[in-house]
Coordinates of C-alpha atoms in Angstrom, one line a residue:
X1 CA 0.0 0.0 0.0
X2 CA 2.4 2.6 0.8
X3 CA 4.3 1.9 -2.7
X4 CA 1.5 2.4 -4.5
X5 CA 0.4 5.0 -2.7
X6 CA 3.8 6.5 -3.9
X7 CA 2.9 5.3 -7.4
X8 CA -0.6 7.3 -8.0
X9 CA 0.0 10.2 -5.8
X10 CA 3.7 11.5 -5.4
X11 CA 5.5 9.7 -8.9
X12 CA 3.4 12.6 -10.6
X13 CA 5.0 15.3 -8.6
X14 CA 8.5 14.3 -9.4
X15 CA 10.2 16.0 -12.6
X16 CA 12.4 12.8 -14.9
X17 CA 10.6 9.9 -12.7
X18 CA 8.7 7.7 -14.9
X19 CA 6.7 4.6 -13.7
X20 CA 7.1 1.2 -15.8
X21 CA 4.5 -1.2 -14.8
X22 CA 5.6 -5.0 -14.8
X23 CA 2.9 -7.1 -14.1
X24 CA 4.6 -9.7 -11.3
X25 CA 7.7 -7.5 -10.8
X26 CA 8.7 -6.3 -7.3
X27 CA 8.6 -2.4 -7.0
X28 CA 11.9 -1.2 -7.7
X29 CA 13.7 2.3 -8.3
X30 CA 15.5 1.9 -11.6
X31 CA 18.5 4.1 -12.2
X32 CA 19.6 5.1 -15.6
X33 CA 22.4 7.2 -16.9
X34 CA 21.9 9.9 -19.5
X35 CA 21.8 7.3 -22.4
X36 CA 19.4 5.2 -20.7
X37 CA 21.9 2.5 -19.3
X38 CA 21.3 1.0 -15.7
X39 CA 23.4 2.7 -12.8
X40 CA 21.5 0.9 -10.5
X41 CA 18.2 -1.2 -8.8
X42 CA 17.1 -0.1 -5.5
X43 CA 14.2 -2.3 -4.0
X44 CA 11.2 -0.2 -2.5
X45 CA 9.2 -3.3 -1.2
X46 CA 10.1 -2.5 2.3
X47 CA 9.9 1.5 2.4
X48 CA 7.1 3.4 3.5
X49 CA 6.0 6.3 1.2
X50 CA 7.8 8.7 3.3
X51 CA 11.0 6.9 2.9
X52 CA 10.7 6.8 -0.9
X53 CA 10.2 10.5 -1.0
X54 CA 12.9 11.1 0.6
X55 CA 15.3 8.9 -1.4
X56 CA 14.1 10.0 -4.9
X57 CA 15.2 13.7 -3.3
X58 CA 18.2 13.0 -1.8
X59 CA 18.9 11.4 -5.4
X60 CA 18.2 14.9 -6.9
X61 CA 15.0 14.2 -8.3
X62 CA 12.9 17.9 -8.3
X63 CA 9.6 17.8 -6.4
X64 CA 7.0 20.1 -8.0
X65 CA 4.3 21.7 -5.9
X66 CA 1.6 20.5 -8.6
X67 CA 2.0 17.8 -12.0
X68 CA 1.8 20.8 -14.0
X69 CA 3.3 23.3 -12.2
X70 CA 7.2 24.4 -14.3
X71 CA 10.3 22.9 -13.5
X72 CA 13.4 25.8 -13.4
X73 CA 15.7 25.6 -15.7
X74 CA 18.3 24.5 -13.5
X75 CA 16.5 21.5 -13.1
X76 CA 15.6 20.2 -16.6
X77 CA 18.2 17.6 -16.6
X78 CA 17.8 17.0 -12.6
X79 CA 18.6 14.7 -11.2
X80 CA 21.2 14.5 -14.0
X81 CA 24.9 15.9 -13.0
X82 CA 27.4 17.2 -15.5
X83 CA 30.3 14.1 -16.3
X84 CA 33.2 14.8 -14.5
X85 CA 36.3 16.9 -16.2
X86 CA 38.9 13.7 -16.7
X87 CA 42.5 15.7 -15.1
X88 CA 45.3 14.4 -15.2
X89 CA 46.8 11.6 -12.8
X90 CA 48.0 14.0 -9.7
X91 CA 51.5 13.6 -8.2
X92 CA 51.5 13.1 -4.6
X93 CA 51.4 16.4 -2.4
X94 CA 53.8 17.8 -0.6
X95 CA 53.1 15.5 2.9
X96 CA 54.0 12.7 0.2
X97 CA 49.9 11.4 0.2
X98 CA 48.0 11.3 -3.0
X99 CA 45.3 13.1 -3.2
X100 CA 41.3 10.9 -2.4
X101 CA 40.1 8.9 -5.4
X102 CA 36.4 9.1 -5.9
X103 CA 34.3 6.6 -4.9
X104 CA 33.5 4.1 -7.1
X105 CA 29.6 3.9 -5.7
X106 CA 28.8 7.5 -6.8
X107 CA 27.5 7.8 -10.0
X108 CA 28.2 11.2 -11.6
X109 CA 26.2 10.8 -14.4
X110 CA 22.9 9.6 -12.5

């Protein structure tokens, strides 16, 4: 219940989020990349509605007061972030440490 509640009465709210129904198919938040490819499958079996909301945010989804309402500009692509500028490899600082990779769980493109 609290799935579908998210289904018919918040999905409609959010700007990019697009409902797929799969007759059988455990609820699921499907991540894809800018060309469509998977990132990554988050189950939403066991989340309340609240919970949801609050992942498809902190994910950078926009939340509109109303379906209709406009989306800003700066969220268009949202929750889209720009690709990363590729630098080159850097030489260890001056305390001899290199600087922090990025983690390989973020997903830049999402």
């Amino acid at each position: 219940p609290q799935v579908k509640a998210f289904v018919t009465q918040d999905i409609p709210l959010y700007h990019n989020l697009e409902m797929k129904h799969l007759p059988g198919a455990d609820p699921e938040l499907v991540l894809l990349n800018l060309r469509y490819e998977e990132l990554e499958r988050i189950p939403l079996s066991d989340m309340t509605r609240e919970e949801i909301n609050q992942l498809v945010q902190e994910l950078g989804f926009y939340r509109k007061e109303t379906p209709d309402a406009p989306v800003p500009e700066e969220f268009q692509f949202a929750p889209a972030r720009s690709l990363p500028i590729l630098l080159p490899p850097q030489a260890p600082t001056a305390n001899g440490k290199t600087p922090p990779k990025r983690d390989k769980e973020e997903h830049p493109d999402l």
